[in-house]
Tab-separated table of C-alpha atoms in Angstrom:
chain	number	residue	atom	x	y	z
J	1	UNK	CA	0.000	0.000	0.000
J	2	UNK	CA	1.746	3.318	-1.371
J	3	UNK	CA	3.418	4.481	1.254
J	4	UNK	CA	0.183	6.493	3.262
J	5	UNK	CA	1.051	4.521	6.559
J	6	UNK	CA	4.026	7.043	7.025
J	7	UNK	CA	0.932	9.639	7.603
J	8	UNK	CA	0.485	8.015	10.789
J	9	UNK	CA	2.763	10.724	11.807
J	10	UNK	CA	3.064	14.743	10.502
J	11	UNK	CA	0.882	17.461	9.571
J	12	UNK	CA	-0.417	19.464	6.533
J	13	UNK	CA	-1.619	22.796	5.858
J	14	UNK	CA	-4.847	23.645	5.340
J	15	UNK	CA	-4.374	24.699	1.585
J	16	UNK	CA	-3.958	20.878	0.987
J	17	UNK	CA	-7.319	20.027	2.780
J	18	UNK	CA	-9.062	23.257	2.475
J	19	UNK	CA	-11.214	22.033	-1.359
J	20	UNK	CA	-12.848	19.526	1.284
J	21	UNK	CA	-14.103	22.037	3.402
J	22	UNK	CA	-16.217	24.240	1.194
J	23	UNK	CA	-17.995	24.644	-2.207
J	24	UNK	CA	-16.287	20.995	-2.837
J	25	UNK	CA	-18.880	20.427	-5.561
J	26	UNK	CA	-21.964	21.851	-7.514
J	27	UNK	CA	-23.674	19.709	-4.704
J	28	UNK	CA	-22.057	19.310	-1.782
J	29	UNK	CA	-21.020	21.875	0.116
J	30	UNK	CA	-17.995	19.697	2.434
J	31	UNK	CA	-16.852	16.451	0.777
J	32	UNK	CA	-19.346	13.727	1.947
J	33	UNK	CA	-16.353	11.429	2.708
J	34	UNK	CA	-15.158	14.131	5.824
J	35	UNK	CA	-16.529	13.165	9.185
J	36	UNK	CA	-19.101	16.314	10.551
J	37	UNK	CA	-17.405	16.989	13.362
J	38	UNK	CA	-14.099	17.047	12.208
J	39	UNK	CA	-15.476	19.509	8.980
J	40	UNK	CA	-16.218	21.708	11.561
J	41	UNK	CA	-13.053	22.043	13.505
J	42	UNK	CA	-11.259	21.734	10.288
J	43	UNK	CA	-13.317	25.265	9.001
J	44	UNK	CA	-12.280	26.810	12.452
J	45	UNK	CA	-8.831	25.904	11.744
J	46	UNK	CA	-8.418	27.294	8.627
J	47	UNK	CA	-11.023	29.916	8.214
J	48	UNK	CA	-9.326	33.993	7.748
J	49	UNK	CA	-5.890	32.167	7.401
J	50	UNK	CA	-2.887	32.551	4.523
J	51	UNK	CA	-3.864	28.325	4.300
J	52	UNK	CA	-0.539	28.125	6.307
J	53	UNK	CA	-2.515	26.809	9.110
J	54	UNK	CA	-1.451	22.995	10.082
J	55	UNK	CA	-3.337	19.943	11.058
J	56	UNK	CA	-2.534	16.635	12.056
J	57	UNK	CA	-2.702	13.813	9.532
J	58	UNK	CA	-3.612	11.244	12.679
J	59	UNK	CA	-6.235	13.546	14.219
J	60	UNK	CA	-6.822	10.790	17.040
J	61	UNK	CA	-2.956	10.407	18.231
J	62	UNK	CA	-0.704	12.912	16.192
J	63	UNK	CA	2.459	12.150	18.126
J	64	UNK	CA	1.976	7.985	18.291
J	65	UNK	CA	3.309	5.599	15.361
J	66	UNK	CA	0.497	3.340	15.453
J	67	UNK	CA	-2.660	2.006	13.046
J	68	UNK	CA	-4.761	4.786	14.284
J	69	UNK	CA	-4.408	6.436	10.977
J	70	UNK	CA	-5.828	3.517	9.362
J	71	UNK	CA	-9.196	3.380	12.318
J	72	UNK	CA	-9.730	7.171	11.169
J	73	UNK	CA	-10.036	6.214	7.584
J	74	UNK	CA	-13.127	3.857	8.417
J	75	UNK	CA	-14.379	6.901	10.723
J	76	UNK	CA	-14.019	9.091	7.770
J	77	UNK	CA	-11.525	10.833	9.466
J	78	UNK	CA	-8.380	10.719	6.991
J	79	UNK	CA	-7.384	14.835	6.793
J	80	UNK	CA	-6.612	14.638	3.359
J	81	UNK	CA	-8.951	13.193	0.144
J	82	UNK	CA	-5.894	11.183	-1.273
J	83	UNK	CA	-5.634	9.441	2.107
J	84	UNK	CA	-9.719	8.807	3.191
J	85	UNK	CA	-10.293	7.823	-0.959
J	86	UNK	CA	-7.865	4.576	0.071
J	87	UNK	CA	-11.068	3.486	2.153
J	88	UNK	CA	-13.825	5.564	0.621
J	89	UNK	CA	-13.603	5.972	-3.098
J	90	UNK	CA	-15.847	4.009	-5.421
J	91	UNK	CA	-13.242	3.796	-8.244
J	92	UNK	CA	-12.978	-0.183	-8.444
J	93	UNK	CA	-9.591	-0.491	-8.069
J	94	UNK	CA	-10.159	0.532	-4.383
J	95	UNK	CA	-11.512	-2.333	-3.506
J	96	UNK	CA	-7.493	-3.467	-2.734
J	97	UNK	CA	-6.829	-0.663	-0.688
J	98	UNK	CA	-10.128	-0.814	1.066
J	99	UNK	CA	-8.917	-4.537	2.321
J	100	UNK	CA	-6.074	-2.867	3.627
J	101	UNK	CA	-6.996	-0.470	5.393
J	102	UNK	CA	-9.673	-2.625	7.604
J	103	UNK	CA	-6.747	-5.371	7.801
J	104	UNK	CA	-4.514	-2.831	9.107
J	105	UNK	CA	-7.043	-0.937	11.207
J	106	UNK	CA	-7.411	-4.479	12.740
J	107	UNK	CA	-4.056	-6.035	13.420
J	108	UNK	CA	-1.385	-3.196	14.449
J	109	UNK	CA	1.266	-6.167	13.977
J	110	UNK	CA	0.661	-6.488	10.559
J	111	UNK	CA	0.690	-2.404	10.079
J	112	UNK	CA	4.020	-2.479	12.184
J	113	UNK	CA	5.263	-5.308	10.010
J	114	UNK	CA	4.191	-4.187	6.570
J	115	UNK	CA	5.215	-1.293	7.048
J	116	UNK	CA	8.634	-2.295	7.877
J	117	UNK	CA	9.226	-4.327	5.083
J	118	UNK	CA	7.885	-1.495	2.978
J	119	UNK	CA	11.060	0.944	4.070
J	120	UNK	CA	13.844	-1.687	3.588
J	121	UNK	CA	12.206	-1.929	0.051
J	122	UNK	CA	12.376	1.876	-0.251
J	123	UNK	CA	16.343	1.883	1.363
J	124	UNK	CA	17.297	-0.326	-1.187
J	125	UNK	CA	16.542	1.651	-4.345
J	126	UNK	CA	19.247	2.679	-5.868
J	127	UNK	CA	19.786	5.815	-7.136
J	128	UNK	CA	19.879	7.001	-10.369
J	129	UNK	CA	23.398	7.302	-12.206
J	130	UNK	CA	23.933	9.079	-15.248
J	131	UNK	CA	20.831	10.822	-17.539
J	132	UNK	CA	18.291	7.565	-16.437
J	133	UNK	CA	15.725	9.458	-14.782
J	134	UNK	CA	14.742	13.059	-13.363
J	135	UNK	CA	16.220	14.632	-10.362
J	136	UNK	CA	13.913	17.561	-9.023
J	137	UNK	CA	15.418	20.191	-7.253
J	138	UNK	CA	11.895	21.306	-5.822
J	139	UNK	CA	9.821	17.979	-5.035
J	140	UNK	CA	6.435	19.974	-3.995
């Protein structure tokens, strides 16, 4: 699964969240896949501000490595679309991430160990040598 477990930890500001918190589409005002509640604070957040405001990705424990990341998505509680649409999006080739995310909102251990086996994967790239590839000097 991508790599979306490292939001388990970190914040964004609120001009990545912000389209999901008004006029999101001719007819919804907040995206229907954003818990109430959490649309609400969100709009307190970032309402008057330069969208420099942050937010925790984890809104349930910001400061914890753990699967709680994962429990939010079924809550409808993942701060940003790319994240909640990993449990909420009807696209069909969801259905695979939806497993995943109710298999790791389940088992911790097999978040823990997943994702561990996910960053050796990702320290053992190599880098690229030469003119293969692009190197960015701004990644955003």
């Amino acid at each position: 699964m991508k790599r979306t477990g490292a939001h388990t930890i970190g914040r964004a500001r609120c001009a990545l969240f912000s389209n999901r918190l008004s006029n999101f589409s001719a007819t919804e005002s907040v995206d229907p896949t954003l818990d109430a509640g959490l649309a609400e604070s969100l709009q307190s957040l970032c309402a008057g501000g330069d969208g420099n405001q942050t937010s925790a990705l984890d809104v349930s424990t910001p400061n914890a490595f753990d699967n709680a990341y994962y429990k939010n998505l079924l809550l409808e509680k993942g701060l940003l679309s790319s994240d909640q649409g990993l449990f909420s999006s009807t696209d069909g080739s969801a259905a695979t991430t939806r497993a995943l995310v109710q298999a790791y909102s389940a088992s911790s251990e097999r978040f823990f160990c997943d994702f561990g086996r996910s960053m050796l994967k990702m320290g053992n790239i190599l880098p690229l040598t030469g003119s293969a590839g692009q190197i960015r000097s701004n990644c955003r």
